[in-house]
N, CA and C of each residue as an Amber inpcrd file, in Angstrom:
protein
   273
  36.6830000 -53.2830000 -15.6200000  37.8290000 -52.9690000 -14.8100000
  38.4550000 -51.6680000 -15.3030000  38.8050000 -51.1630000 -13.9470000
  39.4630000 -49.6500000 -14.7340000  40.7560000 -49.7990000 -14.7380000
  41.5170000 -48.9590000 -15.4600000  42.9250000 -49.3610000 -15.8690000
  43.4750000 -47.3340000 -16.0030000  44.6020000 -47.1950000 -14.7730000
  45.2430000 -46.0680000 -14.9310000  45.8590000 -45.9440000 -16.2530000
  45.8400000 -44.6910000 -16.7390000  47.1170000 -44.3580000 -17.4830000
  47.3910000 -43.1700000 -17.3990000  48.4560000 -42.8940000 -17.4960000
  49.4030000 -41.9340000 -16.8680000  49.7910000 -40.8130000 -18.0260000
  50.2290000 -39.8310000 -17.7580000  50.7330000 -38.8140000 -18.2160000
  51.8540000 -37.9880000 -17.3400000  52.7630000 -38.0510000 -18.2890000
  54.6560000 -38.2900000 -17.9330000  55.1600000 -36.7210000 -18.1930000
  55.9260000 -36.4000000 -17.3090000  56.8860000 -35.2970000 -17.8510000
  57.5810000 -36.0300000 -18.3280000  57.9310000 -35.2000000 -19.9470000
  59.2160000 -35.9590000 -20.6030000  60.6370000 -35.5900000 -20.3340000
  60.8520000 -34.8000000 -19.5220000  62.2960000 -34.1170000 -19.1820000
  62.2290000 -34.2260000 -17.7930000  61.3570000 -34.0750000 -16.9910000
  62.0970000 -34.9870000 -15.5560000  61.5790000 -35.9980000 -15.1400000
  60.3680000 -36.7040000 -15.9770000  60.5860000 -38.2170000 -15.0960000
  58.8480000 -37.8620000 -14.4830000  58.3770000 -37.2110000 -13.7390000
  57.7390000 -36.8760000 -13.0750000  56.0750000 -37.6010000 -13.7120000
  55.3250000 -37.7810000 -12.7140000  53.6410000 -38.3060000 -13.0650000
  53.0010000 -36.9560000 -12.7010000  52.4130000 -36.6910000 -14.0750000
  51.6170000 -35.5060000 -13.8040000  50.3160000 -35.4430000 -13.8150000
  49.6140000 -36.6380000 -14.3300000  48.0220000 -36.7710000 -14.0740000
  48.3850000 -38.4210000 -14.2710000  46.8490000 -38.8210000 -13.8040000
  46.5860000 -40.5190000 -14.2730000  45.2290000 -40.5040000 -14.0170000
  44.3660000 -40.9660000 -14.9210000  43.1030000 -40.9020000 -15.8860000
  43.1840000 -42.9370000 -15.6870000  41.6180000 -42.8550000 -15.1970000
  41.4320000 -44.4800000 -15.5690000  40.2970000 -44.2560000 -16.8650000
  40.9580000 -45.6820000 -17.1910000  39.8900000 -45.9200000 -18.4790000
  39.5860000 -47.3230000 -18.5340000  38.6830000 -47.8260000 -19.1510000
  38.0610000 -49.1720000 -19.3340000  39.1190000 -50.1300000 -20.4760000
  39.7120000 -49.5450000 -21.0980000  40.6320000 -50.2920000 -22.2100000
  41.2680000 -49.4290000 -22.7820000  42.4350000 -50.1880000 -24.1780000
  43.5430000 -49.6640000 -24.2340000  43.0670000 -48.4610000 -25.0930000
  43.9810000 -47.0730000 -24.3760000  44.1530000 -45.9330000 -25.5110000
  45.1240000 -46.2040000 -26.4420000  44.2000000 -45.6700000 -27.9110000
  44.8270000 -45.9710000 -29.3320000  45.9450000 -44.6260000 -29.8630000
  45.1690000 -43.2680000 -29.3950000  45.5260000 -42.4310000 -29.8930000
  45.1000000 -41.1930000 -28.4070000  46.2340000 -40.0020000 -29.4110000
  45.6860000 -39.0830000 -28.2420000  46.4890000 -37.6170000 -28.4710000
  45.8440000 -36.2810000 -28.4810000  46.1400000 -34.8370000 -29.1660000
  45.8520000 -33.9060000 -27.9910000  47.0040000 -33.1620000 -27.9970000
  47.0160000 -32.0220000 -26.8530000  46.5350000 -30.9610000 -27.8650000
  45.7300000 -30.0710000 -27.0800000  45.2460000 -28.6330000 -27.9080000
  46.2980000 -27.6520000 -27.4160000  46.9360000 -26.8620000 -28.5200000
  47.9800000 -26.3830000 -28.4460000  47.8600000 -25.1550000 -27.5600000
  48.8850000 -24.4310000 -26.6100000  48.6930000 -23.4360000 -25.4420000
  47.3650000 -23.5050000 -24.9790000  46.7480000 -24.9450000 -24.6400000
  45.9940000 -25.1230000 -23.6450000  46.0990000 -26.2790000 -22.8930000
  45.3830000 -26.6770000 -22.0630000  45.5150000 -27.8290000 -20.6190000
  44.7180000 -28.8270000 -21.4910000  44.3300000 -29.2000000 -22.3630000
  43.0480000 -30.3320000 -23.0020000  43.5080000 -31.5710000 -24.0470000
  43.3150000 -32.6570000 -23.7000000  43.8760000 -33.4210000 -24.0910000
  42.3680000 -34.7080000 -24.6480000  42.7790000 -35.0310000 -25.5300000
  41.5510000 -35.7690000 -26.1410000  42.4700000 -37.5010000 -26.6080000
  41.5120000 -38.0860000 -26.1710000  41.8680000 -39.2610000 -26.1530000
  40.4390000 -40.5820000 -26.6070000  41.2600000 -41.5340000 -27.9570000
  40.3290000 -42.4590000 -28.2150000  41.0640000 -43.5320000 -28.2660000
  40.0700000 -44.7240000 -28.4130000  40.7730000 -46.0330000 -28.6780000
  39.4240000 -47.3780000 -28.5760000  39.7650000 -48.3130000 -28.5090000
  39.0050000 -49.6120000 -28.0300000  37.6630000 -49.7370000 -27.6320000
  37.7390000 -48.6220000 -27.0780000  35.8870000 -48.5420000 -26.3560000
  35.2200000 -47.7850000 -27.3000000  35.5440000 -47.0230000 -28.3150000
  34.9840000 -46.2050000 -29.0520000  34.2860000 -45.2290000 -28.4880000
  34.8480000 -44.3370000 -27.7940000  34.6570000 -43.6810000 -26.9600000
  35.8660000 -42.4840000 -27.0860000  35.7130000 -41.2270000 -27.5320000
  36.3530000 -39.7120000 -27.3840000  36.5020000 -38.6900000 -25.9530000
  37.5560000 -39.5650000 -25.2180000  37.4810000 -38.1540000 -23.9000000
  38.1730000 -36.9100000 -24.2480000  37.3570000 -36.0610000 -23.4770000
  38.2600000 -34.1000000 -23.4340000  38.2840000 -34.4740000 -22.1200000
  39.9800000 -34.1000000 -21.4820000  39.8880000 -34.1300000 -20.5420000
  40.7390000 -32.1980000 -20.2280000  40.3130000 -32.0270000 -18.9260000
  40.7460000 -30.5010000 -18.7270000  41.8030000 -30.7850000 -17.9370000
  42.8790000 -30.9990000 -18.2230000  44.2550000 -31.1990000 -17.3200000
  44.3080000 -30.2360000 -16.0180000  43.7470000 -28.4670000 -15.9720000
  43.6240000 -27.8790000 -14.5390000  42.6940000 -28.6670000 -14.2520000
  41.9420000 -29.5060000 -14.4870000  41.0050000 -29.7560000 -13.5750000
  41.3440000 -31.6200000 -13.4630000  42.0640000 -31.8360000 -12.9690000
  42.2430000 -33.4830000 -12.7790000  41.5820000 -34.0000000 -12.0810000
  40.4320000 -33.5510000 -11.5070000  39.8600000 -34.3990000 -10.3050000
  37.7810000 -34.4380000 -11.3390000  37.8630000 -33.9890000 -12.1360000
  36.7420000 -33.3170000 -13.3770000  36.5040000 -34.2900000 -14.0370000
  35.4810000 -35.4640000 -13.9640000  34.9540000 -36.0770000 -15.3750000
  35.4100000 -35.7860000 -16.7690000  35.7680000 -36.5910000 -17.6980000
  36.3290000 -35.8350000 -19.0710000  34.7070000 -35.7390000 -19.5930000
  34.7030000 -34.9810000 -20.7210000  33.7390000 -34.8940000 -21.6370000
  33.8890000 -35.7640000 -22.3500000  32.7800000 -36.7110000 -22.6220000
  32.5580000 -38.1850000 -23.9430000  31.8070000 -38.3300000 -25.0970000
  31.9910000 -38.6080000 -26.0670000  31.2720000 -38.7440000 -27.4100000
  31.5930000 -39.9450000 -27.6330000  30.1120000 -40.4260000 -27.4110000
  30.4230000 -42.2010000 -27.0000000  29.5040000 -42.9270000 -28.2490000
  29.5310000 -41.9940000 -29.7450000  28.7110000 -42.9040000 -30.9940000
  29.4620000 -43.1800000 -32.1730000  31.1240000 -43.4230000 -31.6390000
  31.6250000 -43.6900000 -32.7990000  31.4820000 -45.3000000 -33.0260000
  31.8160000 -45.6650000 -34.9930000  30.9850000 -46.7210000 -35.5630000
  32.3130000 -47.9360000 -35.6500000  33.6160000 -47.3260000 -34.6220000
  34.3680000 -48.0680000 -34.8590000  35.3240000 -47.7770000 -33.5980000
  36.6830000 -48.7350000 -33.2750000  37.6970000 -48.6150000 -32.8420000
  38.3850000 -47.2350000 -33.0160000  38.5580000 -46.5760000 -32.1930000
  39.2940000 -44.9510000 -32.8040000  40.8560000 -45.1660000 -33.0380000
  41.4240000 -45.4900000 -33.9320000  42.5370000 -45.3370000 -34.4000000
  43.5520000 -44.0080000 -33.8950000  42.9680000 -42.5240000 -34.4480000
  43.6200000 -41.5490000 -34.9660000  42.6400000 -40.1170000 -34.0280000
  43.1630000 -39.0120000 -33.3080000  42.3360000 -38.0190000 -33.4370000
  43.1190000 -37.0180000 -33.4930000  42.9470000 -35.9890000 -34.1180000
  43.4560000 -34.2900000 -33.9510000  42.0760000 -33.8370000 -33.6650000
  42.5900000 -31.8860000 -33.2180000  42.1760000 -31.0880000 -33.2220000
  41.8650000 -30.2320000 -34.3350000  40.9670000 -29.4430000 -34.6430000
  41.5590000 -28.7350000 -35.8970000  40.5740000 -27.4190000 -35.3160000
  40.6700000 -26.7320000 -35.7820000  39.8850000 -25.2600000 -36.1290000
  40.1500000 -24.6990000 -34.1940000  41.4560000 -24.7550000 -33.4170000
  41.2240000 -24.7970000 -32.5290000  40.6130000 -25.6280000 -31.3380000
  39.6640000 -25.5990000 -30.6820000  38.9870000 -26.6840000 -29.9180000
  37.4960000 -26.5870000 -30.3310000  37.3560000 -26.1150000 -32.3120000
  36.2810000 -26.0770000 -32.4410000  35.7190000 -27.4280000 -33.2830000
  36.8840000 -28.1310000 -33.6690000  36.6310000 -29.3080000 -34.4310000
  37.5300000 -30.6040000 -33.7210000  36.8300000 -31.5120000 -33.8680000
  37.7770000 -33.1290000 -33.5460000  37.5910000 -34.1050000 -34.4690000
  38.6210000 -34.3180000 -35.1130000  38.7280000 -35.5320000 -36.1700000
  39.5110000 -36.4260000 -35.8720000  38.4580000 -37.8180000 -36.1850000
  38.8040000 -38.8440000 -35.5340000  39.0210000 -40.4890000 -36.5370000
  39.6700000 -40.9820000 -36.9790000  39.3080000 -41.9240000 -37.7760000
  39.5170000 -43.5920000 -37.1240000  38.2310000 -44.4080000 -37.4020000
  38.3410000 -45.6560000 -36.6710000  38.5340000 -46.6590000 -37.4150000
  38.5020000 -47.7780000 -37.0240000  38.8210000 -49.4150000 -37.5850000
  37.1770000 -49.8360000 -37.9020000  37.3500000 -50.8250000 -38.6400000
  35.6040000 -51.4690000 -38.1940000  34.8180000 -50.7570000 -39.8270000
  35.2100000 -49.8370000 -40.0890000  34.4250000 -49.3430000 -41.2150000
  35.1250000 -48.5550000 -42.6510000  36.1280000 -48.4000000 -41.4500000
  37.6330000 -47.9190000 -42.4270000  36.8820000 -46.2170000 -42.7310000
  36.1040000 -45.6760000 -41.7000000  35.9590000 -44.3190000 -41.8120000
  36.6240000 -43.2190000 -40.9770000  36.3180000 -42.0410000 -41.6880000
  37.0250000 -40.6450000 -40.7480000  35.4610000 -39.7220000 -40.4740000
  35.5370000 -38.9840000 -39.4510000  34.1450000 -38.6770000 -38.8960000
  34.9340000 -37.4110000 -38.5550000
């Protein structure tokens, strides 16, 4: 079952995208002065999604060894660190 979730203006109220997903998001990192938003959780599963492009498949990295807890960005949008449940690792 797919399950919306939404993304909120925080100062007026407003729905500015909504993304279905299969289960609950754990965590989730905007790349800074850009539209890209990365999101993990439950399915063990990492989306990039391109916010100009809301109607766009996200990009998936679907071999993590656990529940995704935690993700940032780092080196720009050249690195993603992610740490899960299940093994008590960071990848």
């Amino acid at each position: 079952m797919q399950v919306p979730r939404k993304l909120w203006d925080a100062l007026t109220g407003d729905e500015l995208h909504s993304f279905e997903q299969k289960h609950i998001v754990r965590a989730c990192a905007f790349l800074v002065d850009t539209h890209m938003l990365l999101t993990g959780g439950v399915e063990k599963v990492l989306r990039i999604f391109d916010l100009n492009r809301p109607d766009a498949p996200p990009r998936e990295v679907d071999n993590s060894p656990g529940s995704i807890r935690t993700v940032a960005w780092l080196h720009s949008d050249q690195t993603i660190l992610s740490s899960c449940t299940d093994i008590g690792g960071v990848r």
